[in-house]
């Protein structure tokens, strides 16, 4: 069977993603896409003031994660993170 | 109220803030600092300003060459998207028109780039025609690092995040490219009088 026949729509990943987004944020560990250093959220350096959260790597100061509240919605930019590791909150 | 007692400098002050505050803004007397990252400390002998991208040839000025360019001192109101406005701030710097003099380009957009990696995008017409400067002095003093020194872009008719701190050059582009805040929900143009704060604002 080819890959297209096995493909599901994104809703089939909802259970997994629900678990991830329900995680305790303080347990999240992010790996910097720039230098590869892994840090807890609390160890990242916060800038951005009232415009939004700009969280930078304590190793190389590159942006790892950005978040902003924009007129009732939230934007999350993870292009500076190689990956995030989240613990099961349960 | 207190701004009245802080000394008159121009006729504008006598008229007060009425009519000078864009919608949703409040009058600020201090000069709040907002940064997306740590303050860079580039030594002046390693500083340069470049005009790159869609140009017939790259233009580059060292710090000394930049200071030798014709300078202008201007007084303008500035408006931050976090809702403070500051009236009658006085800056000295080089007009972007001066930097573009003799540059041949077909670009319609610019992306300002900075020490520390910050960027902001603007239509070329928002930085030409006497609307934008590379400022290196504020109120007659060298621009403090916290406020973007040694030099920052100054585009006072747009929200202040467009006035990029620690600017090092302009990239001229045929196609628009969202900058740091413009890619995180903030308006692509940012006209305070039209209250263009966020994506989707008219
Ligand atoms: Zn890093």
Short mmCIF file of C-alpha atoms and ligand atoms in Angstrom, two decimals:
data_model
loop_
_atom_site.label_atom_id
_atom_site.label_comp_id
_atom_site.label_asym_id
_atom_site.label_seq_id
_atom_site.Cartn_x
_atom_site.Cartn_y
_atom_site.Cartn_z
CA UNK A 1 0.00 0.00 0.00
CA UNK A 2 1.39 3.43 -0.80
CA UNK A 3 1.72 6.32 1.60
CA UNK A 4 -1.28 8.20 0.20
CA UNK A 5 -3.61 5.31 0.91
CA UNK A 6 -2.46 5.25 4.54
CA UNK A 7 -2.68 9.03 4.99
CA UNK A 8 -5.32 10.38 7.40
CA UNK A 9 -6.45 13.94 7.88
CA UNK A 10 -4.95 16.03 10.67
CA UNK A 11 -7.90 15.45 13.00
CA UNK A 12 -6.61 11.96 13.60
CA UNK A 13 -3.66 13.52 15.47
CA UNK A 14 -5.99 15.57 17.70
CA UNK A 15 -5.75 13.22 20.66
CA UNK A 16 -1.99 13.35 20.74
CA UNK A 17 -1.92 17.13 20.20
CA UNK A 18 -4.58 17.66 22.88
CA UNK A 19 -2.31 15.88 25.34
CA UNK A 20 0.64 18.00 24.27
CA UNK A 21 -1.15 21.35 24.51
CA UNK A 22 -2.61 20.36 27.90
CA UNK A 23 0.89 19.87 29.28
CA UNK A 24 2.17 21.85 32.22
CA UNK A 25 4.06 24.67 30.51
CA UNK A 26 6.75 24.88 33.17
CA UNK A 27 7.78 21.31 32.33
CA UNK A 28 8.41 22.18 28.68
CA UNK A 29 11.99 21.95 27.51
CA UNK A 30 12.99 23.67 24.29
CA UNK A 31 15.99 22.95 22.11
CA UNK A 32 17.54 25.92 20.33
CA UNK A 33 17.61 25.51 16.56
CA UNK A 34 20.70 27.70 16.49
CA UNK A 35 23.10 26.04 18.92
CA UNK A 36 21.30 22.89 20.03
CA UNK A 37 21.18 23.77 23.73
CA UNK A 38 18.17 22.43 25.62
CA UNK A 39 16.62 24.65 28.27
CA UNK A 40 13.51 24.64 30.39
CA UNK A 41 11.06 27.44 29.61
CA UNK A 42 12.04 29.11 32.87
CA UNK A 43 15.71 29.18 31.87
CA UNK A 44 15.04 31.02 28.61
CA UNK A 45 15.64 34.78 28.57
CA UNK A 46 12.45 36.83 28.21
CA UNK A 47 12.28 40.03 26.15
CA UNK A 48 9.55 41.80 24.22
CA UNK A 49 7.71 43.66 26.96
CA UNK A 50 4.09 44.46 26.25
CA UNK A 51 4.31 43.52 22.57
CA UNK A 52 4.77 39.83 23.19
CA UNK A 53 7.02 37.19 24.72
CA UNK A 54 10.35 36.76 23.00
CA UNK A 55 12.15 33.85 24.65
CA UNK A 56 15.83 33.54 23.85
CA UNK A 57 18.41 30.82 24.32
CA UNK A 58 20.67 31.38 27.36
CA UNK A 59 23.53 29.89 25.34
CA UNK A 60 23.52 31.89 22.10
CA UNK A 61 20.72 34.47 22.62
CA UNK A 62 18.89 33.31 19.49
CA UNK A 63 15.09 33.44 19.59
CA UNK A 64 13.69 30.01 20.52
CA UNK A 65 10.00 30.80 20.97
CA UNK A 66 7.77 33.82 20.40
CA UNK A 67 4.21 34.29 21.53
CA UNK A 68 1.77 37.17 21.30
CA UNK A 69 -1.86 37.82 22.23
CA UNK A 70 -3.48 39.53 19.26
CA UNK A 71 -7.08 40.69 19.59
CA UNK A 72 -8.43 37.59 21.28
CA UNK A 73 -6.20 35.00 19.68
CA UNK A 74 -2.74 33.72 20.42
CA UNK A 75 0.15 33.37 18.01
CA UNK A 76 2.99 31.00 18.72
CA UNK A 77 6.13 31.02 16.58
CA UNK A 78 8.45 28.06 17.05
CA UNK A 79 10.78 28.45 14.09
CA UNK A 80 13.72 28.99 16.45
CA UNK A 81 13.09 25.72 18.28
CA UNK A 82 14.53 22.48 16.90
CA UNK A 83 11.93 20.74 19.06
CA UNK A 84 10.02 20.98 22.31
CA UNK A 85 9.87 18.22 24.89
CA UNK A 86 6.73 18.12 27.01
CA UNK A 87 6.00 15.86 29.96
CA UNK A 88 2.71 14.12 30.37
CA UNK A 89 0.80 16.35 32.78
CA UNK A 90 -1.31 13.48 34.15
CA UNK B 1 -1.09 68.34 32.73
CA UNK B 2 2.51 68.05 33.77
CA UNK B 3 3.74 68.38 30.23
CA UNK B 4 2.78 72.03 30.33
CA UNK B 5 5.22 72.67 33.17
CA UNK B 6 8.05 70.72 31.58
CA UNK B 7 8.98 73.69 29.46
CA UNK B 8 7.88 74.98 26.14
CA UNK B 9 10.15 74.23 23.27
CA UNK B 10 7.98 74.76 20.25
CA UNK B 11 4.70 76.25 19.32
CA UNK B 12 3.25 72.76 19.14
CA UNK B 13 3.47 72.30 22.89
CA UNK B 14 1.42 75.37 23.56
CA UNK B 15 -1.42 73.71 21.71
CA UNK B 16 -1.16 70.69 23.99
CA UNK B 17 -1.90 67.09 23.16
CA UNK B 18 -5.35 67.70 21.73
CA UNK B 19 -5.47 66.49 18.18
CA UNK B 20 -1.98 65.04 18.39
CA UNK B 21 -2.79 61.72 20.03
CA UNK B 22 -3.83 59.01 17.58
CA UNK B 23 -6.82 56.83 18.59
CA UNK B 24 -6.20 54.63 21.63
CA UNK B 25 -2.96 56.38 22.65
CA UNK B 26 -2.08 58.12 25.93
CA UNK B 27 0.45 60.87 26.56
CA UNK B 28 3.78 59.70 27.99
CA UNK B 29 6.42 62.06 29.36
CA UNK B 30 9.17 59.53 29.89
CA UNK B 31 10.77 57.41 27.22
CA UNK B 32 9.85 53.75 27.84
CA UNK B 33 12.27 51.12 26.60
CA UNK B 34 10.99 48.08 24.72
CA UNK B 35 13.39 45.54 23.27
CA UNK B 36 13.03 42.21 21.54
CA UNK B 37 16.51 41.23 22.65
CA UNK B 38 19.67 42.15 24.52
CA UNK B 39 21.34 45.48 23.82
CA UNK B 40 24.18 44.99 21.32
CA UNK B 41 27.39 46.90 21.91
CA UNK B 42 29.00 47.06 18.50
CA UNK B 43 32.22 49.11 18.65
CA UNK B 44 32.03 52.15 16.39
CA UNK B 45 35.13 51.07 14.48
CA UNK B 46 33.27 47.90 13.50
CA UNK B 47 29.97 49.64 12.77
CA UNK B 48 28.85 50.30 9.22
CA UNK B 49 25.63 51.07 7.42
CA UNK B 50 24.89 49.32 4.16
CA UNK B 51 22.31 49.57 1.41
CA UNK B 52 21.96 46.11 -0.13
CA UNK B 53 19.56 43.98 -2.16
CA UNK B 54 18.15 45.38 -5.37
CA UNK B 55 20.69 48.16 -5.84
CA UNK B 56 23.00 48.84 -8.76
CA UNK B 57 25.87 48.51 -6.31
CA UNK B 58 26.10 48.03 -2.56
CA UNK B 59 26.54 51.29 -0.66
CA UNK B 60 28.51 51.23 2.58
CA UNK B 61 29.40 53.91 5.09
CA UNK B 62 31.69 53.56 8.10
CA UNK B 63 30.73 55.43 11.28
CA UNK B 64 33.02 58.34 10.40
CA UNK B 65 31.70 58.47 6.85
CA UNK B 66 28.15 58.36 8.15
CA UNK B 67 28.72 61.30 10.51
CA UNK B 68 30.16 63.28 7.59
CA UNK B 69 26.91 62.99 5.63
CA UNK B 70 24.51 65.95 5.67
CA UNK B 71 22.49 65.72 8.90
CA UNK B 72 19.06 67.01 9.78
CA UNK B 73 17.56 67.81 13.17
CA UNK B 74 13.84 67.17 13.33
CA UNK B 75 11.15 67.31 16.01
CA UNK B 76 8.35 64.78 15.77
CA UNK B 77 5.70 63.02 17.86
CA UNK B 78 6.25 59.27 18.26
CA UNK B 79 3.64 56.59 18.87
CA UNK B 80 4.25 53.12 20.31
CA UNK B 81 1.79 50.31 19.59
CA UNK B 82 1.80 49.61 23.36
CA UNK B 83 -0.23 52.83 23.48
CA UNK B 84 2.12 55.52 24.69
CA UNK B 85 2.78 58.59 22.59
CA UNK B 86 5.52 61.12 23.18
CA UNK B 87 5.28 64.61 21.74
CA UNK B 88 8.05 66.78 20.36
CA UNK B 89 10.97 64.39 20.46
CA UNK B 90 14.02 65.86 18.75
CA UNK B 91 16.39 63.74 16.72
CA UNK B 92 19.46 64.26 14.59
CA UNK B 93 20.42 61.96 11.77
CA UNK B 94 20.70 61.35 8.07
CA UNK B 95 17.62 61.31 5.88
CA UNK B 96 17.06 58.03 4.06
CA UNK B 97 16.63 60.19 0.95
CA UNK B 98 20.28 61.22 1.33
CA UNK B 99 21.36 57.58 1.58
CA UNK B 100 19.33 56.65 -1.50
CA UNK B 101 20.65 59.57 -3.53
CA UNK B 102 22.10 58.14 -6.75
CA UNK B 103 21.01 54.58 -5.93
CA UNK B 104 19.33 52.90 -8.86
CA UNK B 105 16.70 50.41 -7.76
CA UNK B 106 13.49 48.84 -8.97
CA UNK B 107 12.56 47.84 -5.40
CA UNK B 108 9.20 48.73 -3.86
CA UNK B 109 9.99 47.57 -0.31
CA UNK B 110 12.75 47.77 2.26
CA UNK B 111 13.67 45.49 5.12
CA UNK B 112 15.65 47.24 7.85
CA UNK B 113 18.17 44.93 9.50
CA UNK B 114 19.87 45.41 12.82
CA UNK B 115 22.51 44.21 15.24
CA UNK B 116 20.89 41.44 17.26
CA UNK B 117 18.86 40.17 14.30
CA UNK B 118 15.80 42.44 14.52
CA UNK B 119 14.09 43.33 11.25
CA UNK B 120 11.15 45.48 10.17
CA UNK B 121 9.63 45.88 6.71
CA UNK B 122 8.32 49.02 5.04
CA UNK B 123 7.17 50.15 1.62
CA UNK B 124 9.95 52.19 0.01
CA UNK B 125 7.58 55.14 -0.18
CA UNK B 126 7.31 55.17 3.64
CA UNK B 127 11.04 55.83 4.00
CA UNK B 128 11.45 58.35 1.16
CA UNK B 129 10.19 61.88 0.60
CA UNK B 130 11.42 63.26 3.97
CA UNK B 131 9.67 60.66 6.13
CA UNK B 132 12.53 58.59 7.56
CA UNK B 133 15.98 59.05 9.02
CA UNK B 134 18.87 57.09 10.46
CA UNK B 135 19.11 58.92 13.78
CA UNK B 136 22.22 58.97 15.94
CA UNK B 137 21.35 61.74 18.40
CA UNK B 138 18.35 62.31 20.63
CA UNK B 139 17.69 65.68 22.27
CA UNK B 140 21.18 66.79 21.24
CA UNK B 141 22.98 63.86 22.86
CA UNK B 142 24.43 60.71 21.30
CA UNK B 143 21.65 58.14 21.12
CA UNK B 144 21.87 55.86 24.17
CA UNK B 145 22.26 52.13 23.52
CA UNK B 146 18.98 51.42 25.36
CA UNK B 147 17.18 53.63 22.84
CA UNK B 148 18.89 52.11 19.83
CA UNK B 149 22.31 53.78 19.75
CA UNK B 150 24.60 54.17 18.06
CA UNK B 151 21.91 54.60 15.40
CA UNK B 152 18.28 53.70 14.85
CA UNK B 153 15.83 54.00 12.03
CA UNK B 154 13.31 56.78 12.71
CA UNK B 155 9.96 56.59 10.89
CA UNK B 156 7.79 58.74 13.15
CA UNK B 157 4.61 58.58 11.07
CA UNK B 158 4.34 54.82 11.75
CA UNK B 159 4.16 52.90 15.06
CA UNK B 160 7.50 52.99 16.77
CA UNK B 161 8.40 49.29 16.27
CA UNK B 162 9.10 50.36 12.68
CA UNK B 163 11.81 52.70 14.00
CA UNK B 164 14.25 49.82 14.36
CA UNK B 165 16.89 50.14 17.07
CA UNK B 166 20.56 49.33 16.34
CA UNK B 167 19.92 49.51 12.61
CA UNK B 168 22.79 48.51 10.34
CA UNK B 169 21.27 48.75 6.92
CA UNK B 170 18.38 48.58 4.51
CA UNK B 171 17.76 45.73 2.11
CA UNK B 172 15.83 46.87 -0.96
CA UNK B 173 13.35 44.23 -2.08
CA UNK B 174 11.02 43.67 -5.02
CA UNK B 175 8.63 41.66 -2.82
CA UNK B 176 7.50 42.56 0.69
CA UNK B 177 8.91 40.38 3.49
CA UNK B 178 7.41 40.55 7.00
CA UNK B 179 9.80 41.64 9.74
CA UNK B 180 10.12 40.51 13.36
CA UNK B 181 6.82 41.78 14.79
CA UNK B 182 5.00 41.85 11.46
CA UNK B 183 5.38 38.05 11.38
CA UNK B 184 3.91 37.69 14.89
CA UNK B 185 0.53 39.31 14.44
CA UNK B 186 1.47 42.97 14.18
CA UNK B 187 0.20 45.02 11.26
CA UNK B 188 2.28 45.09 8.12
CA UNK B 189 2.23 48.88 7.81
CA UNK B 190 1.34 50.26 11.26
CA UNK B 191 -0.19 53.69 10.69
CA UNK B 192 -1.14 54.98 14.17
CA UNK B 193 -3.77 57.38 12.82
CA UNK B 194 -5.60 54.45 11.24
CA UNK B 195 -4.89 52.35 14.36
CA UNK B 196 -3.23 49.62 12.31
CA UNK B 197 -1.97 47.59 15.27
CA UNK B 198 -2.57 43.97 14.33
CA UNK B 199 -3.17 41.60 11.44
CA UNK B 200 -6.62 42.21 10.05
CA UNK B 201 -6.86 45.88 11.09
CA UNK B 202 -8.02 47.92 8.10
ZN1 LIG C 1 21.14 28.66 21.28
#
